[in-house]
XYZ file of C-alpha atoms in Angstrom:
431
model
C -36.907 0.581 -39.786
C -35.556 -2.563 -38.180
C -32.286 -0.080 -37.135
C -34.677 1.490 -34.186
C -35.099 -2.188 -32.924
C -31.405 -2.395 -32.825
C -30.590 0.169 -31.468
C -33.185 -0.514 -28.434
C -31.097 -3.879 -28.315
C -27.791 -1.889 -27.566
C -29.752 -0.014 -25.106
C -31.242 -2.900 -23.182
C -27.301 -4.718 -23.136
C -26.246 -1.392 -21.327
C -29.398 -0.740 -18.775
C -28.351 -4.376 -18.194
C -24.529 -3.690 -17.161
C -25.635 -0.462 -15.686
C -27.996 -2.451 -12.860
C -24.967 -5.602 -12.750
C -22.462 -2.298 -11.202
C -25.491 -1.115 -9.282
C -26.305 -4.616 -8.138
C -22.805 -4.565 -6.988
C -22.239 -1.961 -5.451
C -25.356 -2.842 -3.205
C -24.415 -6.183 -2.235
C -21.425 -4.234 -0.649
C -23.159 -1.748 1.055
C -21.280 -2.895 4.513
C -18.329 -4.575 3.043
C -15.184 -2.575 4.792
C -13.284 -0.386 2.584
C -15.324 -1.098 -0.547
C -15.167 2.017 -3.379
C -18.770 2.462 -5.341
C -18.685 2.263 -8.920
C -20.369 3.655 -11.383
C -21.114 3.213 -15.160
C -21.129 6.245 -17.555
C -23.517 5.551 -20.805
C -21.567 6.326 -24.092
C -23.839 6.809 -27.829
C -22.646 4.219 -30.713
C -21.912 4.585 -34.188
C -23.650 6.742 -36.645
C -24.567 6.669 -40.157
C -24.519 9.860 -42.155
C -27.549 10.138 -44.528
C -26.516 13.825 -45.592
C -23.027 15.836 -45.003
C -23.010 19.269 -43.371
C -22.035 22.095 -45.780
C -20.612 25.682 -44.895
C -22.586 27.264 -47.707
C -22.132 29.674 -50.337
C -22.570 32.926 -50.901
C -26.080 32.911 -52.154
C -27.312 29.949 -50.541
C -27.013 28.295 -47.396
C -25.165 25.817 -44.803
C -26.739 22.894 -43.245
C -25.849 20.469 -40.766
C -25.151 17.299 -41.134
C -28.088 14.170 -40.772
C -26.861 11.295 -38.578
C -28.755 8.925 -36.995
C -27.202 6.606 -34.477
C -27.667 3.421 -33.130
C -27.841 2.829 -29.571
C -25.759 2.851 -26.748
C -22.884 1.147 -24.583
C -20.796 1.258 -21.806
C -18.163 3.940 -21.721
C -16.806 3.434 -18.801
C -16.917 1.960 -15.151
C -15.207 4.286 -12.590
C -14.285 3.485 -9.307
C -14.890 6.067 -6.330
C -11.709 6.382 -4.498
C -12.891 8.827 -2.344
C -12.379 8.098 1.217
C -15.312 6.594 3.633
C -16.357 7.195 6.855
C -15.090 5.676 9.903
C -16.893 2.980 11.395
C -16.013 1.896 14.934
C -15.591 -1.669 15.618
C -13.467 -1.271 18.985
C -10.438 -3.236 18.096
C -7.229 -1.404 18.652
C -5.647 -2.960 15.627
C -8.422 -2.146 13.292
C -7.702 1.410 11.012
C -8.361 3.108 8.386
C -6.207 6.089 6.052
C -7.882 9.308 6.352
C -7.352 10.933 2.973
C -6.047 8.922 -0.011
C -3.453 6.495 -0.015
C -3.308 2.609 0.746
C -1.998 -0.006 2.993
C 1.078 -2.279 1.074
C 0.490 -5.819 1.877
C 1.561 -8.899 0.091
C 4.113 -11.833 0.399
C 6.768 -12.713 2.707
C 9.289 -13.088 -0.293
C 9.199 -9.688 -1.764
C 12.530 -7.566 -2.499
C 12.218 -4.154 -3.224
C 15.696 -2.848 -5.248
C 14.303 0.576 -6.199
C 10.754 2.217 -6.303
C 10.037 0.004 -9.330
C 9.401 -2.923 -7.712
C 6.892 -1.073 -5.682
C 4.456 -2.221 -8.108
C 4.876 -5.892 -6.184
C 2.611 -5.267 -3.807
C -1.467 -5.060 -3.470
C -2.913 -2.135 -2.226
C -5.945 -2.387 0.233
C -7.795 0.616 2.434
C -8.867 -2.045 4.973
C -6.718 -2.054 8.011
C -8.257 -5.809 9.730
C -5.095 -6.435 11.172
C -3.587 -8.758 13.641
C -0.584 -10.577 14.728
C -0.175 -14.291 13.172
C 1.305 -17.151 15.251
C 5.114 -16.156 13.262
C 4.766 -12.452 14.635
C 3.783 -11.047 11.761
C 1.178 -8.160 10.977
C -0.865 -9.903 8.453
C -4.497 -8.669 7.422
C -7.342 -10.516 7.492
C -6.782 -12.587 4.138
C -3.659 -13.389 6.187
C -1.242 -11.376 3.707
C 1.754 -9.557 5.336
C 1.757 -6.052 5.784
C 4.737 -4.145 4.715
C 6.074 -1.170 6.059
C 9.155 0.689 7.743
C 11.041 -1.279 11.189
C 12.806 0.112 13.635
C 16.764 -0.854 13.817
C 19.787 -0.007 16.080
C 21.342 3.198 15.007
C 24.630 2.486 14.048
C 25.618 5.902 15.162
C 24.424 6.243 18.106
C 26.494 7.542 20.936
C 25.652 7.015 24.581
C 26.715 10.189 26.259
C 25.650 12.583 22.853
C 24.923 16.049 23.716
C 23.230 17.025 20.446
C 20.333 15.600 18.439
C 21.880 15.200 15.409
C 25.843 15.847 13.435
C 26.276 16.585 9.798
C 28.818 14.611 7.813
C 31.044 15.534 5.346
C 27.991 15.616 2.530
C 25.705 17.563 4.191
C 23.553 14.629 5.816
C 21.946 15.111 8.880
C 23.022 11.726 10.998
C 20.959 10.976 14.095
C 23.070 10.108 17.166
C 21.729 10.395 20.268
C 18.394 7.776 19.591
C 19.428 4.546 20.022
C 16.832 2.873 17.694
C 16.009 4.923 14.068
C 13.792 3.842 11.403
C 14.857 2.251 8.624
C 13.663 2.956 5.052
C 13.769 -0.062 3.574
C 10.515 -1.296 2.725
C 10.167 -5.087 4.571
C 7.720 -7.184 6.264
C 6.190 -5.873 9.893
C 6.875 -8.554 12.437
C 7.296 -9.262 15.928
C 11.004 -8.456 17.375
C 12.795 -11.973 18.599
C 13.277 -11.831 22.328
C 17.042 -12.212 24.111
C 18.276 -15.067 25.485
C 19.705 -15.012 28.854
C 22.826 -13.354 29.428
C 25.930 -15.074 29.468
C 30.198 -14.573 29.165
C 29.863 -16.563 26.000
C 27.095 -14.427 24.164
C 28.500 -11.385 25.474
C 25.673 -10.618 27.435
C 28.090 -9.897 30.344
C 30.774 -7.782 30.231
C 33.129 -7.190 33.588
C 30.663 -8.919 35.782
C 27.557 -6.049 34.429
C 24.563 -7.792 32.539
C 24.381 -5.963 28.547
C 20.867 -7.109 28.584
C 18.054 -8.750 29.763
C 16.704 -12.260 28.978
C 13.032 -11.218 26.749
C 14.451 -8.038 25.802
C 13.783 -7.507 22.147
C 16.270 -7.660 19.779
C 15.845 -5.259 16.995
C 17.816 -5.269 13.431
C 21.134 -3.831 12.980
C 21.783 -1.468 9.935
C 24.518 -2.830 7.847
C 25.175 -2.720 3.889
C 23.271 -5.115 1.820
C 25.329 -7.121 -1.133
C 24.783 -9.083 -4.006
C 21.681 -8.407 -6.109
C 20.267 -6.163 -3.286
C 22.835 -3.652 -3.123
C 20.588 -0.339 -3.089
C 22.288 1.248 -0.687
C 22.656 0.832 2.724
C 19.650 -1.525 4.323
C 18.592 -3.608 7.423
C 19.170 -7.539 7.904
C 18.392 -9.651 10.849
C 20.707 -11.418 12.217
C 18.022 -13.738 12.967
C 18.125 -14.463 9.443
C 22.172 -15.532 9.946
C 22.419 -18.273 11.876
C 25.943 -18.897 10.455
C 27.645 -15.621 12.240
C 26.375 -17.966 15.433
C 29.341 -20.599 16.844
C 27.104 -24.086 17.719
C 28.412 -24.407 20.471
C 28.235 -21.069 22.465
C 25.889 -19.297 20.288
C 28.594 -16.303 20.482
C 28.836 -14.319 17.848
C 31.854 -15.464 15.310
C 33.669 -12.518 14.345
C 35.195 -13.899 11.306
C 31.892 -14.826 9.733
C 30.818 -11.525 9.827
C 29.553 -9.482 6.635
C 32.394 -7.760 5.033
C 32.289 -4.339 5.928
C 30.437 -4.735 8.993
C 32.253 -5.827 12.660
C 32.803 -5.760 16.140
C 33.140 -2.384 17.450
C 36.667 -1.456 18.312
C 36.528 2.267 18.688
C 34.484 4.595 20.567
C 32.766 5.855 17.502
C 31.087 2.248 17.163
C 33.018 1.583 14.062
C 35.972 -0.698 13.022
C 38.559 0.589 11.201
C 35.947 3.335 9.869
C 33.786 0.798 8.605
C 30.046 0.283 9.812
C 29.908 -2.043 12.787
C 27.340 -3.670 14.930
C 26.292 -1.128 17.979
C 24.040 -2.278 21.004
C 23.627 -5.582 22.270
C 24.323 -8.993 20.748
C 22.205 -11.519 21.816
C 22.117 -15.278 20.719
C 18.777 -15.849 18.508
C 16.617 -18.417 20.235
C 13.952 -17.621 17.437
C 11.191 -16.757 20.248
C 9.172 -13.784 19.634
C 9.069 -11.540 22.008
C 5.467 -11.577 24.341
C 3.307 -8.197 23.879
C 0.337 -7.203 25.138
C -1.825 -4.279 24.599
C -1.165 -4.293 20.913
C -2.612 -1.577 18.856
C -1.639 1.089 16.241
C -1.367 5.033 16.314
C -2.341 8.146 14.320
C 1.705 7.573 12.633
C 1.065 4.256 11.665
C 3.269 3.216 14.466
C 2.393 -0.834 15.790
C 3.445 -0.769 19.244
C 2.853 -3.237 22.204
C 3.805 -3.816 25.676
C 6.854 -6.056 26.749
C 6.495 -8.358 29.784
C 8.975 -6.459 31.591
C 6.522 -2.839 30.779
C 8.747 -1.582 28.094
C 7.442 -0.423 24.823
C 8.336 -1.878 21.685
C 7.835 -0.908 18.155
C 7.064 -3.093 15.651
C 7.618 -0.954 13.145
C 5.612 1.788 10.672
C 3.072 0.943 8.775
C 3.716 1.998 5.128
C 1.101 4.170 3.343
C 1.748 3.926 -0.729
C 0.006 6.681 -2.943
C -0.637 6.862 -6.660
C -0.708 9.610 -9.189
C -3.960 8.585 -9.871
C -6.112 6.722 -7.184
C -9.093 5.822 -9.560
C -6.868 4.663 -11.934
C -5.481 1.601 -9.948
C -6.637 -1.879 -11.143
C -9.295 -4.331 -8.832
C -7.421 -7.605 -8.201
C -10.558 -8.760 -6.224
C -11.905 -8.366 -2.945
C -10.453 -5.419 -1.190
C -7.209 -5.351 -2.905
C -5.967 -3.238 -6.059
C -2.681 -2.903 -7.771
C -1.032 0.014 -9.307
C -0.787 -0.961 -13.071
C -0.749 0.866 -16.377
C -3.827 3.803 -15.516
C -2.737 4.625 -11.866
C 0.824 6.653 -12.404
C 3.569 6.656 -10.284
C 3.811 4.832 -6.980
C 5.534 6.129 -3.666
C 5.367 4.813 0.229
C 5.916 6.876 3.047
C 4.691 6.958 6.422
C 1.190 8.801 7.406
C 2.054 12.154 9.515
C 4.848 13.393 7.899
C 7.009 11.566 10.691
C 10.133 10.969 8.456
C 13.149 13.397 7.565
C 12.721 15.910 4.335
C 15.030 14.385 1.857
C 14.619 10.372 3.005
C 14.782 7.845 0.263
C 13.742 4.297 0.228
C 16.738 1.441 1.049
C 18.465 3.877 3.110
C 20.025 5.544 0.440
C 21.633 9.007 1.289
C 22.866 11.453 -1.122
C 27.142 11.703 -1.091
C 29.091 13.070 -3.440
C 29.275 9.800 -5.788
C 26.041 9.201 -5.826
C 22.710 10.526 -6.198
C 19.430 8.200 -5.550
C 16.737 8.341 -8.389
C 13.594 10.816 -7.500
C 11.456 8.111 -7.921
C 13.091 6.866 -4.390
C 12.632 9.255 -2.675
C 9.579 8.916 0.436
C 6.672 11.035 0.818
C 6.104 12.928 3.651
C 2.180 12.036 3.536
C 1.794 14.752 6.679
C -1.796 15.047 5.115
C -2.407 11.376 6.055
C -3.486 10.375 9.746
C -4.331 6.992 10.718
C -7.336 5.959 12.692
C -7.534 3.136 15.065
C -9.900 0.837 16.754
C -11.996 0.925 13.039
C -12.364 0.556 9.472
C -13.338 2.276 6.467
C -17.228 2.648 5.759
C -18.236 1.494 2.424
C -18.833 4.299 -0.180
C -21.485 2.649 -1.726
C -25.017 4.993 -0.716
C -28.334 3.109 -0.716
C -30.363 6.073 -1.487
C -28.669 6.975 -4.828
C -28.035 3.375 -5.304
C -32.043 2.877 -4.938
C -32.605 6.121 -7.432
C -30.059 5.253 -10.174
C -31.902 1.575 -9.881
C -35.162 2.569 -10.316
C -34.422 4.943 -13.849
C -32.383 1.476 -15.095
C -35.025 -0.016 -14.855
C -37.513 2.688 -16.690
C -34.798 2.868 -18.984
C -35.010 -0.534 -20.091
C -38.370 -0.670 -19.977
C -38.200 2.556 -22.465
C -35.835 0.108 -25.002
C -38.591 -2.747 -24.245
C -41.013 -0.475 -25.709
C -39.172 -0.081 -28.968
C -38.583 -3.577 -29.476
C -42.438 -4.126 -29.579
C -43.173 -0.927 -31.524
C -40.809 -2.034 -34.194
C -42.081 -5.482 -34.356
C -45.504 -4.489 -34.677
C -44.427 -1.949 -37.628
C -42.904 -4.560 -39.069
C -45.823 -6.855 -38.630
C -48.202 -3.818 -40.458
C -45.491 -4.215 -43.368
C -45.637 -7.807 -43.534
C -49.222 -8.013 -43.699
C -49.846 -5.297 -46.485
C -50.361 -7.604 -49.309
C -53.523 -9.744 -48.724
């Protein structure tokens, strides 16, 4: 007798998670980029008070006699499904349209292969804005990661065609003078020239290589040590050694091995990969934009003093194998653990090259980067500006699911005082 007042126990514990998610997913009703949740009731144990039987041939089957005991939570799902588009009229502001998230995370973060991927927290909320260092950070202040642009170290002036093919079969961009780089690295602010000068090589036979506030983007060189992936980006704002104190000319003999000063036509030394473009002294100023927004690409760009356009770089847009499966970390942020499958980045719009993996790795005949590195095209994705993502959270069902909780613990309430006044009968039998 006293199982049916346990049971109603079990019941009441689970109407009672069952309005905490709905609870929640009210109090979030406006919250940017929030993902409703919902709770999906599961039956308990049972006890068997008589097997089933097949039968026999003159009598027979029956089933079997359970009786169970309650319920509980089976499980709490999250609603990855995208939200609508709520204007808020700042040109930084976006949102994904279709699945996918915005990378963000440390400063610090080194990405070997599409393992470490994993690093970073995933968000839908695109509240971002340019901190006092030039970087995109969001509005917890985290740094969003993503794709830069760099000088193309094959680029040739005078090209007459789009693109050559070397020796592998790789399609090499020459005629843009900036590409994007794969390699997956904290969006920030280019650093803006220094004046011109003999000693910086800024002037060459009496004509000016630059212009003082031009930015200075990263040059594509080979990346060493623990980071060797492939071939990568590095700033040589991040070198001050290659620098003479005095001059702030660029030493030659400090240089990386295997990069140097151009020699040949081709932009190369001796074969080797070598700087192309200008090659300012770092003063560590950031360059002054204004009109600073984002496109449908993902693409952060902003206006130069001098009316030129610079890009900031790509936003990154990471997908899982499974978006509901990813793991809440709190506030707007998940992470792509054990549940949410495989992780790739790419860039929303399908803007980069079939067959682009991440560190600039290219296929050659010694060497084949793993499938995991290799970028989505995401040409399904489009990114939204000057808004966020609605929450998915919808008051009316909200308001329905609430109010049969709420008869459904009632309901278990019920039981509870049936059974105790059964058992009170029972108690009170002998006089």
């Amino acid at each position: 007798m006293t199982g049916a007042m346990y049971a109603a126990i079990g019941g009441l514990k689970t109407h009672m998670t069952n309005l905490n998610v709905i609870g929640n997913n009210i109090a979030n009703v406006n919250t940017p980029g929030y993902k409703a949740q919902r709770m999906i009731f599961q039956e308990t144990i049972y006890t068997t008070s008589r097997a089933g039987s097949n039968g026999t041939e003159i009598r027979g089957g029956n089933t079997p006699s359970q009786i169970g005991y309650g319920s509980q939570v089976g499980s709490i799902d999250l609603n990855m499904s995208p939200g609508t588009f709520n204007p808020t009229g700042v040109a930084m502001d976006c949102m994904i349209e279709g699945d996918g998230f915005f990378l963000v995370g440390n400063k610090d973060l080194v990405f070997k292969d599409a393992t470490d991927l994993p690093k970073l927290q995933l968000t839908r909320v695109g509240d971002f804005n340019i901190d006092a260092n030039g970087y995109v950070v969001d509005g917890n202040r985290n740094v969003v990661y993503g794709f830069a642009m760099v000088n193309n170290p094959n680029y040739k002036e005078d090209a007459q065609q789009q693109y050559i093919t070397d020796d592998n079969g790789n399609k090499i961009n020459i005629q843009d003078k900036l590409i994007l780089s794969t390699e997956l690295v904290p969006l920030r602010v280019p650093l803006a020239a220094k004046a011109p000068t003999v000693d910086n090589g800024g002037i060459v036979n009496g004509e000016n290589k630059w212009q003082a506030g031009d930015p200075v983007y990263d040059f594509l060189g080979p990346l060493t040590g623990d980071t060797d992936t492939g071939r990568g980006n590095w700033s040589l704002a991040d070198h001050p050694e290659l620098f003479n104190d005095d001059t702030g000319a660029l030493a030659n003999a400090n240089l990386p091995e295997g990069v140097g000063m151009p020699t040949k036509a081709d932009g190369t030394v001796d074969g080797q990969l070598a700087y192309t473009g200008p090659l300012p002294s770092m003063g560590g100023d950031l360059v002054s934009l204004n009109s600073i927004s984002i496109n449908s690409n993902g693409a952060i760009t902003g206006v130069a003093e001098n009316g030129d356009t610079v890009v900031i770089g790509y936003a990154a847009v990471g997908k899982v194998t499974a978006p509901d499966g990813v793991t809440h970390v709190g506030g707007p942020y998940y992470k792509a653990m054990e549940g949410a499958g495989e992780m790739t980045v790419g860039v929303a719009g399908g803007l980069l090259q079939e067959g682009t993996y991440l560190n600039n790795q290219i296929v050659t005949d010694d060497t084949t980067p793993g499938i995991k590195d290799l970028l989505g095209q995401n040409k399904e994705n489009e990114i939204r500006n000057g808004g966020l993502e609605a929450s998915t959270a919808d008051v009316a069902t909200e308001f329905a699911s609430m109010i049969v909780t709420q008869r459904g613990y009632q309901a278990n309430t019920r039981i509870v005082t049936v059974t105790d006044s059964m058992l009170e009968e029972l108690v009170n039998m002998k006089r």
